[in-house]
XYZ file of C-alpha atoms in Angstrom:
134
model
C 10.628 2.353 -18.173
C 10.956 2.704 -13.648
C 11.522 0.137 -11.752
C 8.478 -1.300 -9.908
C 8.283 -2.334 -6.231
C 6.065 -5.137 -5.792
C 4.100 -5.237 -2.863
C 4.120 -8.886 -0.872
C 0.071 -8.992 -1.253
C 0.442 -9.270 -4.994
C 3.062 -11.850 -4.825
C 0.801 -13.910 -1.417
C -1.954 -13.486 -4.297
C 0.360 -16.012 -6.945
C 1.767 -18.236 -3.983
C -1.633 -18.832 -2.339
C -3.262 -19.040 -5.780
C -6.328 -16.812 -4.350
C -9.290 -17.719 -5.993
C -10.037 -13.780 -6.555
C -6.868 -12.253 -7.224
C -4.162 -14.778 -8.089
C -4.844 -14.184 -11.974
C -4.933 -10.229 -11.918
C -1.508 -10.199 -9.646
C -0.004 -12.889 -11.936
C -0.730 -11.087 -15.349
C 0.361 -8.050 -13.743
C 3.699 -9.176 -12.476
C 4.286 -11.194 -15.900
C 3.476 -8.207 -18.049
C 5.476 -5.574 -15.704
C 8.345 -7.923 -15.377
C 8.699 -8.260 -19.361
C 8.885 -3.990 -19.635
C 11.010 -3.137 -15.965
C 12.519 -4.398 -13.245
C 10.482 -6.180 -10.504
C 12.358 -5.033 -7.394
C 11.477 -6.431 -3.208
C 12.860 -4.878 0.125
C 13.349 -6.959 3.018
C 10.152 -6.112 4.261
C 8.394 -7.546 1.767
C 10.634 -10.691 1.912
C 9.379 -10.814 5.457
C 5.623 -10.944 4.653
C 5.899 -13.383 1.976
C 8.378 -15.433 4.435
C 5.140 -16.271 6.515
C 4.001 -18.613 4.086
C 7.418 -20.880 3.365
C 8.427 -23.347 5.572
C 12.172 -23.406 4.399
C 14.314 -20.142 2.926
C 15.231 -22.086 -0.151
C 11.308 -22.757 -0.941
C 10.773 -18.312 -0.242
C 13.735 -18.084 -2.712
C 12.595 -20.528 -5.282
C 9.202 -18.440 -4.916
C 11.266 -15.223 -5.423
C 14.003 -15.617 -7.804
C 16.593 -13.083 -7.947
C 16.472 -13.311 -11.938
C 12.649 -11.947 -11.529
C 13.028 -9.588 -8.267
C 15.784 -7.491 -7.321
C 16.350 -7.656 -3.796
C 17.350 -4.031 -2.509
C 17.708 -2.990 1.574
C 15.446 -0.093 2.455
C 17.292 3.031 1.977
C 17.607 4.855 5.076
C 15.811 8.202 3.743
C 12.550 5.810 3.197
C 13.164 5.155 6.866
C 13.095 8.389 7.730
C 9.934 9.569 5.273
C 8.228 6.418 6.766
C 8.497 7.455 9.957
C 7.102 11.002 9.201
C 4.076 9.047 7.543
C 3.300 7.238 10.807
C 3.329 10.473 12.242
C 0.921 11.817 10.501
C -0.939 8.749 10.623
C -1.190 8.853 14.360
C -1.935 12.447 14.392
C -4.834 11.401 12.205
C -5.801 8.783 14.870
C -4.098 5.807 13.888
C -4.095 3.010 16.600
C -0.722 1.169 15.821
C 2.613 2.079 18.016
C 5.135 1.397 15.603
C 5.223 2.060 12.003
C 3.311 -0.550 9.661
C 5.485 -2.341 6.982
C 3.362 -0.100 4.130
C 5.012 3.147 5.260
C 8.169 1.454 4.419
C 7.368 0.294 1.621
C 5.454 3.215 0.062
C 8.896 5.489 1.021
C 10.458 3.188 -0.401
C 9.029 3.722 -3.586
C 9.024 7.465 -3.511
C 12.348 7.923 -2.166
C 13.907 5.719 -5.388
C 11.171 6.881 -7.995
C 9.264 3.458 -8.253
C 6.314 2.877 -9.409
C 4.357 0.593 -6.445
C 2.324 -2.644 -7.741
C -0.450 -3.268 -5.124
C -3.449 -3.982 -4.438
C -4.283 -2.004 -1.305
C -3.636 1.335 -3.154
C -6.188 3.692 -0.822
C -3.231 4.213 1.894
C -0.349 4.323 -0.349
C -1.827 6.981 -2.410
C -2.493 9.071 0.792
C 0.264 8.932 2.262
C 2.604 8.965 -1.050
C 0.596 10.813 -3.846
C 3.968 11.213 -5.626
C 4.559 7.437 -6.477
C 2.470 5.983 -9.393
C 0.305 3.240 -7.932
C -0.277 -0.015 -10.030
C -3.300 -1.208 -8.844
C -6.841 -3.005 -9.957
């Protein structure tokens, strides 16, 4: 089974015990973690880190025996830039690439599935990525 890149919104649902999404996110992470390798990258790590005061607490929330930490591939950074250019040409207002572009590009380049609650942008810019979403 292909590894699964876990978007920060899914992890934050669990960490923050989101009343709407925590049960869904926790069930998905648990079920997918039984059959596949769960992966995070530095951008996901950074987005999740906002909720923690100490790196030790963050590491406890993202145990290495459950989440494989991978660097962002350079090919993914290139693809993220190309998708960002397309976004800007469509009228996107942001001046620098959004983390979602890097995350989606990482999944595309590595041929990973992507677990997220925010499927729209990923499906639009990364149509080859298998999206696992509600």
